[in-house]
Amino acid sequence: MAIEFWKNKQLSEMSDEEWESLCDGCARCCLLKLENEDTSELFFTNVSCHLLNIEECRCKDYENRKFLVPECLLVKNMALSEYQWLPETCAYRLLSEDKTLPDWHPLISGDKNSVKQVGVTVDGFAVSEDFIHPEQLEDHVINLPLPDE
Ligand code: SF4
Ligand code: SF4
């Protein structure tokens, strides 16, 4: 990969390897969201998709995720206008908004663990939808924790 490729390339110009390296593994995109039908405002919950291994912040069936969970966000197939469905800390969203990667991003820190260390991974606060009744989802709306400084 070219050094600091994210500063010199559009998302659409990146190689597969570069694209994948942007994902920080936080799993925030695997949290269920609610949308206000009148205003289109989005609300994140602390409830995660049933296919997420919360402890490891990994999909249990990455290859078949779209088949098993039709609403799964495949970022590469999303239009830029749909990036609002991604958390504000997500590297794809940040770059699409002409922002820089934060210091804790693995491409900057050189350490995958830095994402967890600043509290961006969901393992510290997520609960699986396996344990939540759909009618209780509204009770789980949260402001996603800001990264620790
Ligand atoms: S929110 Fe963005 S950076 Fe985090 S896991 Fe999802 S795609 Fe990757
Ligand atoms: S299917 Fe996998 S990648 Fe998609 S939201 Fe669920 S856990 Fe995340």
Short mmCIF file of C-alpha atoms and ligand atoms in Angstrom, two decimals:
data_model
loop_
_atom_site.label_atom_id
_atom_site.label_comp_id
_atom_site.label_asym_id
_atom_site.label_seq_id
_atom_site.Cartn_x
_atom_site.Cartn_y
_atom_site.Cartn_z
CA MET A 1 0.00 0.00 0.00
CA ALA A 2 1.16 3.50 -0.74
CA ILE A 3 2.19 5.53 2.31
CA GLU A 4 -0.75 7.56 3.66
CA PHE A 5 -2.81 6.58 0.61
CA TRP A 6 -5.98 7.86 2.29
CA LYS A 7 -4.68 11.42 1.99
CA ASN A 8 -4.13 11.19 -1.74
CA LYS A 9 -6.89 8.95 -3.05
CA GLN A 10 -10.64 9.11 -3.23
CA LEU A 11 -12.43 6.15 -1.67
CA SER A 12 -13.40 5.00 -5.15
CA GLU A 13 -9.74 4.93 -6.22
CA MET A 14 -8.50 2.63 -3.46
CA SER A 15 -7.36 -0.93 -3.96
CA ASP A 16 -9.16 -3.68 -2.10
CA GLU A 17 -6.29 -3.89 0.37
CA GLU A 18 -6.35 -0.17 1.01
CA TRP A 19 -10.12 -0.18 1.37
CA GLU A 20 -10.12 -3.02 3.88
CA SER A 21 -7.34 -1.43 5.92
CA LEU A 22 -9.55 1.58 6.56
CA CYS A 23 -11.98 -0.46 8.62
CA ASP A 24 -10.95 -0.06 12.25
CA GLY A 25 -12.95 -3.09 13.40
CA CYS A 26 -15.09 -1.10 15.85
CA ALA A 27 -18.33 -2.92 14.82
CA ARG A 28 -20.37 0.23 15.43
CA CYS A 29 -21.97 -0.31 12.01
CA CYS A 30 -23.36 -3.58 13.43
CA LEU A 31 -25.51 -1.75 15.98
CA LEU A 32 -29.23 -1.56 15.29
CA LYS A 33 -30.55 1.86 14.40
CA LEU A 34 -33.94 3.52 14.52
CA GLU A 35 -35.13 6.16 12.10
CA ASN A 36 -37.67 8.87 12.78
CA GLU A 37 -40.02 8.45 9.81
CA ASP A 38 -40.99 12.13 9.81
CA THR A 39 -37.55 13.69 10.07
CA SER A 40 -35.33 10.83 8.83
CA GLU A 41 -33.19 11.40 11.94
CA LEU A 42 -31.18 8.31 12.87
CA PHE A 43 -30.65 6.96 16.35
CA PHE A 44 -28.09 4.36 17.28
CA THR A 45 -28.88 1.76 19.91
CA ASN A 46 -26.52 -0.34 21.98
CA VAL A 47 -28.17 -3.46 20.53
CA SER A 48 -26.03 -5.37 18.06
CA CYS A 49 -26.89 -7.61 15.16
CA HIS A 50 -27.35 -11.22 16.24
CA LEU A 51 -24.46 -12.28 13.99
CA LEU A 52 -21.93 -10.15 15.82
CA ASN A 53 -19.45 -11.75 18.15
CA ILE A 54 -19.45 -8.81 20.54
CA GLU A 55 -16.34 -9.78 22.46
CA GLU A 56 -14.24 -9.95 19.31
CA CYS A 57 -16.19 -7.30 17.35
CA ARG A 58 -16.34 -9.71 14.44
CA CYS A 59 -19.14 -10.99 12.23
CA LYS A 60 -19.76 -14.68 12.85
CA ASP A 61 -20.40 -15.26 9.13
CA TYR A 62 -18.75 -12.47 7.18
CA GLU A 63 -18.96 -14.28 3.83
CA ASN A 64 -22.73 -14.79 4.00
CA ARG A 65 -23.64 -11.71 5.99
CA LYS A 66 -25.80 -10.01 3.37
CA PHE A 67 -27.79 -13.20 2.77
CA LEU A 68 -28.27 -13.87 6.47
CA VAL A 69 -28.88 -10.24 7.44
CA PRO A 70 -30.33 -8.33 4.46
CA GLU A 71 -30.08 -4.99 6.27
CA CYS A 72 -26.34 -5.46 6.86
CA LEU A 73 -24.46 -2.40 5.61
CA LEU A 74 -21.99 -3.32 2.87
CA VAL A 75 -20.07 -0.08 2.89
CA LYS A 76 -18.44 -0.66 -0.47
CA ASN A 77 -21.85 -0.86 -2.14
CA MET A 78 -23.28 2.17 -0.38
CA ALA A 79 -23.80 5.52 -2.05
CA LEU A 80 -22.01 8.39 -0.32
CA SER A 81 -25.42 9.81 0.56
CA GLU A 82 -26.03 6.69 2.65
CA TYR A 83 -22.90 7.12 4.77
CA GLN A 84 -25.06 8.87 7.37
CA TRP A 85 -25.92 5.29 8.43
CA LEU A 86 -22.34 4.88 9.54
CA PRO A 87 -21.11 6.18 12.91
CA GLU A 88 -19.31 9.50 12.88
CA THR A 89 -16.06 7.79 13.91
CA CYS A 90 -16.09 5.43 10.89
CA ALA A 91 -13.07 6.00 8.65
CA TYR A 92 -15.13 5.70 5.47
CA ARG A 93 -17.51 8.37 6.68
CA LEU A 94 -14.69 10.61 7.93
CA LEU A 95 -12.88 10.49 4.58
CA SER A 96 -16.10 10.98 2.63
CA GLU A 97 -16.55 14.19 4.65
CA ASP A 98 -12.97 15.30 3.88
CA LYS A 99 -11.92 14.77 7.48
CA THR A 100 -8.69 13.21 8.70
CA LEU A 101 -8.24 9.86 10.39
CA PRO A 102 -7.98 10.14 14.18
CA ASP A 103 -4.79 9.33 16.09
CA TRP A 104 -6.30 6.10 17.40
CA HIS A 105 -7.01 4.69 13.93
CA PRO A 106 -4.78 1.64 13.33
CA LEU A 107 -3.32 3.20 10.18
CA ILE A 108 -2.06 6.09 12.31
CA SER A 109 -1.32 4.33 15.61
CA GLY A 110 0.05 1.15 14.02
CA ASP A 111 -1.86 -0.84 16.62
CA LYS A 112 -5.30 -2.47 16.19
CA ASN A 113 -5.77 -2.35 19.97
CA SER A 114 -5.81 1.43 20.01
CA VAL A 115 -9.46 1.37 18.83
CA LYS A 116 -10.46 -0.59 21.91
CA GLN A 117 -8.24 1.45 24.18
CA VAL A 118 -10.15 4.66 23.41
CA GLY A 119 -13.52 2.95 23.79
CA VAL A 120 -14.60 2.98 20.16
CA THR A 121 -15.15 -0.77 19.84
CA VAL A 122 -18.64 -1.89 20.85
CA ASP A 123 -17.59 -4.69 23.18
CA GLY A 124 -17.75 -2.37 26.17
CA PHE A 125 -21.41 -1.44 25.77
CA ALA A 126 -23.24 -3.60 23.21
CA VAL A 127 -25.84 -6.27 23.93
CA SER A 128 -26.99 -8.79 21.32
CA GLU A 129 -30.45 -8.48 19.80
CA ASP A 130 -30.87 -12.13 20.81
CA PHE A 131 -31.63 -10.82 24.29
CA ILE A 132 -33.78 -7.78 23.43
CA HIS A 133 -37.45 -7.76 22.48
CA PRO A 134 -37.98 -5.60 19.37
CA GLU A 135 -40.51 -3.49 21.26
CA GLN A 136 -37.78 -2.62 23.77
CA LEU A 137 -35.42 -1.27 21.12
CA GLU A 138 -36.40 2.35 21.75
CA ASP A 139 -35.24 1.96 25.35
CA HIS A 140 -31.76 1.18 24.04
CA VAL A 141 -31.16 4.36 22.05
CA ILE A 142 -27.77 5.80 23.04
CA ASN A 143 -25.34 8.51 22.19
CA LEU A 144 -22.36 6.57 20.98
CA PRO A 145 -19.45 7.06 23.37
CA LEU A 146 -16.89 9.60 22.22
CA PRO A 147 -13.33 8.30 21.91
CA ASP A 148 -11.26 8.86 25.04
CA GLU A 149 -8.64 11.53 24.54
S1 SF4 B 1 -18.14 1.48 11.61
FE1 SF4 B 1 -16.76 1.69 9.87
S2 SF4 B 1 -14.74 1.38 10.75
FE2 SF4 B 1 -16.20 0.56 12.24
S3 SF4 B 1 -16.39 -1.61 11.71
FE3 SF4 B 1 -18.00 -0.54 10.60
S4 SF4 B 1 -17.11 -0.11 8.59
FE4 SF4 B 1 -15.42 -0.62 9.97
S1 SF4 B 2 -24.29 -9.46 9.44
FE1 SF4 B 2 -22.26 -9.33 10.35
S2 SF4 B 2 -21.31 -7.49 9.45
FE2 SF4 B 2 -23.52 -7.39 9.06
S3 SF4 B 2 -24.39 -6.18 10.76
FE3 SF4 B 2 -24.51 -8.33 11.35
S4 SF4 B 2 -22.63 -8.75 12.49
FE4 SF4 B 2 -22.31 -6.85 11.37
#
